[in-house]
Coordinates of C-alpha atoms and ligand atoms in Angstrom, one line a residue:
X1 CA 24.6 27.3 -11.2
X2 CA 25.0 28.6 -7.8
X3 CA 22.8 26.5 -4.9
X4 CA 20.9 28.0 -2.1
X5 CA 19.6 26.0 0.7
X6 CA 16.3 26.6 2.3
X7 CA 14.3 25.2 5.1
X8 CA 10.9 24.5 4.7
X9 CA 8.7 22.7 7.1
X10 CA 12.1 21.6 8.7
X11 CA 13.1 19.7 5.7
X12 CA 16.9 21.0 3.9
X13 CA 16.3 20.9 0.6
X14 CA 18.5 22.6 -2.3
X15 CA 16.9 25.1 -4.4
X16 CA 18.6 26.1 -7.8
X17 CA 18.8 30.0 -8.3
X18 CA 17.0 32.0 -8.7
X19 CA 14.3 30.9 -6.1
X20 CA 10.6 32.0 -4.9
X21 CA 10.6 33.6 -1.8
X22 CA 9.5 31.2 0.7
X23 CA 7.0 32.7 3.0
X24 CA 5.0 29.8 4.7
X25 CA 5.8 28.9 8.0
X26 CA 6.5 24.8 8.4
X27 CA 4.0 22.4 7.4
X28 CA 1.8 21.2 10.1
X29 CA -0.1 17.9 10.3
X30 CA -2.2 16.6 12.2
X31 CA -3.9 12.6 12.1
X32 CA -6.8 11.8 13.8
X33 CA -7.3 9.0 15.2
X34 CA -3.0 8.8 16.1
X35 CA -3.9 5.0 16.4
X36 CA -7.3 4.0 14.4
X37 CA -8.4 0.4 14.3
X38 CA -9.8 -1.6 11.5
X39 CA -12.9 0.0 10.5
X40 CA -12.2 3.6 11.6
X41 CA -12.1 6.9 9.3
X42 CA -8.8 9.2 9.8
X43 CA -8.9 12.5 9.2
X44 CA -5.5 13.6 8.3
X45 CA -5.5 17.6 8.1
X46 CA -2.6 19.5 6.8
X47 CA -2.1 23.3 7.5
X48 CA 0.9 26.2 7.7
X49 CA 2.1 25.4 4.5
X50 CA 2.7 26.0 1.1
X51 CA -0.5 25.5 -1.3
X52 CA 0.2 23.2 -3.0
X53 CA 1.1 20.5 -1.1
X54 CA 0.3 17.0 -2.2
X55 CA 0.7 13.8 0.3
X56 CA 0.0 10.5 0.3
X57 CA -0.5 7.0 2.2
X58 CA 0.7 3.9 2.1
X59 CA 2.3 5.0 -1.0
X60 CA -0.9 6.0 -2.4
X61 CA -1.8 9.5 -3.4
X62 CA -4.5 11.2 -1.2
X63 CA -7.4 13.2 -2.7
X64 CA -7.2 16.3 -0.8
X65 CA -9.9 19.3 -0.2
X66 CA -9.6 22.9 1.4
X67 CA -10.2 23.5 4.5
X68 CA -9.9 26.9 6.4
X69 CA -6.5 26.3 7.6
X70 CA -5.3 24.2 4.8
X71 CA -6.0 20.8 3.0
X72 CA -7.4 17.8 4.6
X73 CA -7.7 13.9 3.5
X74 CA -10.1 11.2 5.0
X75 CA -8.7 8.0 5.0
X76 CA -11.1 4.1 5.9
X77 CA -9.4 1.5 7.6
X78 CA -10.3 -1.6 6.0
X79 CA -11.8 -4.0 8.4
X80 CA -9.5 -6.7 7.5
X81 CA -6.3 -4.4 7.4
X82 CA -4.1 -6.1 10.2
X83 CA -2.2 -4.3 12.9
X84 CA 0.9 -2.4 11.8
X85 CA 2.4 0.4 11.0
X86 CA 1.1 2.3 7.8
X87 CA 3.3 5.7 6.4
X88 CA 2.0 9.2 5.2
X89 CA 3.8 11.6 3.8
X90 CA 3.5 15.3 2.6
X91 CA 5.4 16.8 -0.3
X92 CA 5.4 19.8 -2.7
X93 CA 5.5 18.9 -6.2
X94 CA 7.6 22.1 -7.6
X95 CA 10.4 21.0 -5.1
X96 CA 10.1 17.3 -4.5
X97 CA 13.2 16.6 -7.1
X98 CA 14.9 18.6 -4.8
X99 CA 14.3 17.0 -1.9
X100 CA 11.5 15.1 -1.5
X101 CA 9.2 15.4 1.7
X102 CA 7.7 18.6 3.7
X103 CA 6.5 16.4 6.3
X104 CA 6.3 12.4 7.0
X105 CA 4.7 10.1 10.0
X106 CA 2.7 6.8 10.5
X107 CA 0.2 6.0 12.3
X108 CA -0.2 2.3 14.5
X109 CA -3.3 0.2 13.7
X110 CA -4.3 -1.4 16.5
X111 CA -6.3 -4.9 16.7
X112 CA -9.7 -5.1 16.7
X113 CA -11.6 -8.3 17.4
X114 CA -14.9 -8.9 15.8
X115 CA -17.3 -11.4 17.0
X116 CA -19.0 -14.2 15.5
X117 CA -22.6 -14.5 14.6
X118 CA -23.8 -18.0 13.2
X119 CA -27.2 -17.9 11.7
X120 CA -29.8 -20.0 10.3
X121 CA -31.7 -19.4 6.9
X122 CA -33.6 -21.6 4.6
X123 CA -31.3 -23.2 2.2
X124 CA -31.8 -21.4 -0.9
X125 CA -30.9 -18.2 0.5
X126 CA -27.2 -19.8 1.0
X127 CA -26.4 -22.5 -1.2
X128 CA -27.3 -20.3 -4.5
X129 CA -27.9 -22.2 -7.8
X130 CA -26.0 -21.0 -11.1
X131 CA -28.5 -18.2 -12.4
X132 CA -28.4 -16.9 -9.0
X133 CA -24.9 -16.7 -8.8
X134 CA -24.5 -15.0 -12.3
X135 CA -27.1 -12.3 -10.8
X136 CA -24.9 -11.8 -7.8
X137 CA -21.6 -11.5 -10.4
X138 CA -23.6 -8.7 -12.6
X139 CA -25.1 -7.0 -9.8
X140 CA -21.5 -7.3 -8.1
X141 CA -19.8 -6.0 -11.0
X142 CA -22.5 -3.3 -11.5
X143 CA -21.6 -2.1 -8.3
X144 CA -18.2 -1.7 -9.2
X145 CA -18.9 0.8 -12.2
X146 CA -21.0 3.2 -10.0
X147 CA -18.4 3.3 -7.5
X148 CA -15.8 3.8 -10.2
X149 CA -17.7 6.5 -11.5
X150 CA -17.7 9.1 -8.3
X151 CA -17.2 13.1 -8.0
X152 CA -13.9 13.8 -8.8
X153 CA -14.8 16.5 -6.3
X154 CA -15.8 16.7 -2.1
X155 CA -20.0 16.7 -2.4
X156 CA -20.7 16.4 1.7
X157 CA -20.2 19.0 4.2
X158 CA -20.2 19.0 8.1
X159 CA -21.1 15.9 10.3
X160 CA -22.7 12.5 8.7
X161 CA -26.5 11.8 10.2
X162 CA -27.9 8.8 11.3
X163 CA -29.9 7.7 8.3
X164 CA -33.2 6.4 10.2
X165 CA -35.1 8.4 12.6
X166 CA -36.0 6.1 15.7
X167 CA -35.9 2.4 15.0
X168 CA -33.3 -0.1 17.3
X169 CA -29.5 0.2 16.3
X170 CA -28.7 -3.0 16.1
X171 CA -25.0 -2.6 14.5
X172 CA -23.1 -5.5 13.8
X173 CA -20.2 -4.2 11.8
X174 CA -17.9 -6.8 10.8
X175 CA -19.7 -9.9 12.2
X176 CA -17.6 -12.8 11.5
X177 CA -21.0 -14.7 9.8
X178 CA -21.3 -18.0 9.6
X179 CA -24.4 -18.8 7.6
X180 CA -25.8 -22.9 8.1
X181 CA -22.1 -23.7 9.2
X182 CA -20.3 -21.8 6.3
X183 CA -18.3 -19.2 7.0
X184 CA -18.7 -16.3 4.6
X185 CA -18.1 -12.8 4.4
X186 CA -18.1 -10.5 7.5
X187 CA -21.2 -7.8 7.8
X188 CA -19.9 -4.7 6.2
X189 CA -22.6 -2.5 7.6
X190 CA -24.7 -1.1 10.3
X191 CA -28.2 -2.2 10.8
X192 CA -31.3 -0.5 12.6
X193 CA -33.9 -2.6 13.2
X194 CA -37.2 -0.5 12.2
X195 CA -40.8 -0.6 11.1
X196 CA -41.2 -1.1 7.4
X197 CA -42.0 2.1 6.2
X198 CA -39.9 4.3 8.5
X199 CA -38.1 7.0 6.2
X200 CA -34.4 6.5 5.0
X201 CA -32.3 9.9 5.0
X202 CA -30.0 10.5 3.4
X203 CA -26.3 10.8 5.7
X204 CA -24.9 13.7 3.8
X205 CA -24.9 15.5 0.6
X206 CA -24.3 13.8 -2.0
X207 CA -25.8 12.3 -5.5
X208 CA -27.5 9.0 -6.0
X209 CA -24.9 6.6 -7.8
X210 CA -27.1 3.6 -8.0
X211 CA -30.2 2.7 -7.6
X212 CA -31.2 -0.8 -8.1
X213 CA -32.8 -4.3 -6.6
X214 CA -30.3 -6.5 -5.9
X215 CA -30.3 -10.4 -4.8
X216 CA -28.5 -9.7 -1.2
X217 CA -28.9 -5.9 -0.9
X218 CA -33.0 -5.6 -2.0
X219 CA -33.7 -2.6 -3.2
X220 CA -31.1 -0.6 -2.8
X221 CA -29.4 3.3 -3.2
X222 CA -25.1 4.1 -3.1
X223 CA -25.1 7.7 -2.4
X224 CA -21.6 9.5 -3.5
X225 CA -20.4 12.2 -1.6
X226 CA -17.2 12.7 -3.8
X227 CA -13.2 11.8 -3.5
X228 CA -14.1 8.5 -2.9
X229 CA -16.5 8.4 -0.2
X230 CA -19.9 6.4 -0.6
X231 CA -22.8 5.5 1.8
X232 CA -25.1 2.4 0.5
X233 CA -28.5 1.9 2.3
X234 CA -30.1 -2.0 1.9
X235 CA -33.6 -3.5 2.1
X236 CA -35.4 -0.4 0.9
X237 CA -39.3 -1.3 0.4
X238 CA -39.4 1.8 -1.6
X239 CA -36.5 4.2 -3.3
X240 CA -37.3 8.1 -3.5
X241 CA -34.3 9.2 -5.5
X242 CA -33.8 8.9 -9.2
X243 CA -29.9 7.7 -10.4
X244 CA -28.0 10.6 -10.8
X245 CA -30.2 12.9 -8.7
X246 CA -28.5 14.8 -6.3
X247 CA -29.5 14.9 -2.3
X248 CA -29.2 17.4 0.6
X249 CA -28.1 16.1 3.8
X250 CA -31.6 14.3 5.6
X251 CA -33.4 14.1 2.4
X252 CA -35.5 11.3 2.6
X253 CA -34.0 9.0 -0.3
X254 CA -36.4 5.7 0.7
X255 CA -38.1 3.6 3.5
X256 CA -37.2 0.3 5.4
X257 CA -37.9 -2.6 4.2
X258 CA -37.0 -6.6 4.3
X259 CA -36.1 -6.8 0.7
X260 CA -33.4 -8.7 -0.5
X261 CA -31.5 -11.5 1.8
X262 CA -33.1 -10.6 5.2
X263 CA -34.7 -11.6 8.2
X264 CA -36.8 -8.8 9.2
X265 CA -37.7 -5.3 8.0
X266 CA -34.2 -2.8 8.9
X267 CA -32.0 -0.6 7.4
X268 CA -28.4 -1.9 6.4
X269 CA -26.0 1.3 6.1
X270 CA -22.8 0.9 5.0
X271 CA -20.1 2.7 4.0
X272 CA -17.1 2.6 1.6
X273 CA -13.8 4.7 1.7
X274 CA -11.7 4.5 -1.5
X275 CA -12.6 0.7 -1.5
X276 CA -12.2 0.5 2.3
X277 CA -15.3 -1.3 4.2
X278 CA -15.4 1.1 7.0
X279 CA -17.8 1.0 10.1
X280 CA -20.7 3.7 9.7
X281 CA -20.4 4.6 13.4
X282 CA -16.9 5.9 12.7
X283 CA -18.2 8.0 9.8
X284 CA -21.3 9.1 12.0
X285 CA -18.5 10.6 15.0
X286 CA -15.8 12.0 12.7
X287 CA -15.8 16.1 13.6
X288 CA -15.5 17.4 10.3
X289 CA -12.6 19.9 9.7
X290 CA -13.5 24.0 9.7
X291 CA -14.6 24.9 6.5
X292 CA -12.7 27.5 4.0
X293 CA -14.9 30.3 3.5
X294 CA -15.9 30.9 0.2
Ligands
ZN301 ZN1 -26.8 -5.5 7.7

């Protein structure tokens, strides 16, 4: 069979005969941040080219959605992923035994130092005794199922809201803790520091995943917002969404509380990205991409 060549988002790649007509222009993509740090969400947006592009990360396939110029991704930084370099790559499944890639890059993860907070709590809140321990496992494994269990589909639209009206940001996202001289896991959320009480919203649209009362957590809801993406809001005093239900960006989901492992009455958000523990603040500034009209 007679080979043509054709050029398509600057890659050659060999096309038996007969072949579609090609009329997209090259692929173009763009990743935002170029140079994210642990903790940050990249949007990776991918435009110009043919429809059905797929791409992935890291090896890893990317759960893409439309956008008005294209398909986009958004992609959490781990907080413990260490500096390096980490590949993408964009392809087109009807041609990729042809020639494989439309497009490829990498981004460079910087460092990022996190502090380290030692604190002081009574005993049994640290050295947990064997029942306790087999509650944290279930409610751990729990968990796990919800978030195993998102849309298969994008729920949220525009930007993410702060989930507390007023109260005292207090932050703390990956705190090196050190609890009675242990070290132990780092702080995976955000806190605000506000009166019991003070409504909970809810960051984005989404449906409530879980909605439980948990040893560390308190009571406790895991909003999904679909293709992976999944805000979790701690220490509720009350909940205001049933499992399943689905929410409306600012919907008031709960209130502040000081249940579970706490100090003080405040609300711990804290988000996860396709497993990545990702800092909500990086969620709360990401500038969504245009949306595809419908
Ligand atoms: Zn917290």
């Amino acid at each position: 069979m007679r080979r043509r060549t054709f050029l398509i988002g600057g890659a050659l790649l060999g096309l038996a005969t007969p072949a579609p007509a090609v009329t997209e222009g090259p692929v173009r993509v763009a990743v935002a941040p170029p140079s994210p740090q642990p903790g940050d969400v990249v949007l990776l947006q991918i435009s110009g080219g043919p429809p059905d592009v797929r791409a992935d990360w890291d090896g890893r396939p990317l759960a893409l959605f439309p956008t008005a110029h294209g398909v986009a991704a958004l992609i959490g930084i781990d907080l413990d992923v260490r500096p390096g370099h980490i590949g993408w790559r964009v392809t087109r499944p009807s041609v990729a035994k042809n020639g494989g890639a439309l497009a490829t890059g990498a981004v460079t993860v910087r460092a990022r130092t996190f502090p380290t907070q030692p604190l002081t709590l009574p005993k049994g809140m640290v050295d947990l005794d064997a029942p306790t321990l087999a509650r944290v496992e279930t409610e751990r494994e729990e968990l796990k199922a919800a978030l195993a269990a998102g849309a298969a589909e994008r729920l949220w639209r525009g930007p993410f809201r702060i989930p507390v009206d007023g109260g005292q940001p207090t932050g703390g996202f990956g705190l090196r803790r050190v609890l009675n001289g242990q070290p132990r896991s780092p702080h995976t959320g955000y806190d605000w520091a506000a009166p019991a009480g003070t409504p909970v919203l809810a960051a984005n649209t989404g449906r409530a995943a879980l909605v439980a009362e948990y040893f560390f957590a308190g009571r406790n809801v895991v909003l999904d917002h679909g293709l992976g993406l999944f805000t979790l809001y701690f220490h509720l005093t009350e909940v205001r969404v049933a499992p399943g239900e689905s929410v409306s960006a600012g919907q008031v989901i709960g209130t502040v509380g000081a249940t579970g492992r706490v100090t003080g009455p405040h609300l711990h958000f804290a988000v996860l990205l396709n497993g990545a523990r990702v800092d909500p603040e990086a969620l709360l500034r990401l500038a969504p991409p245009e949306e595809s009209p419908l």
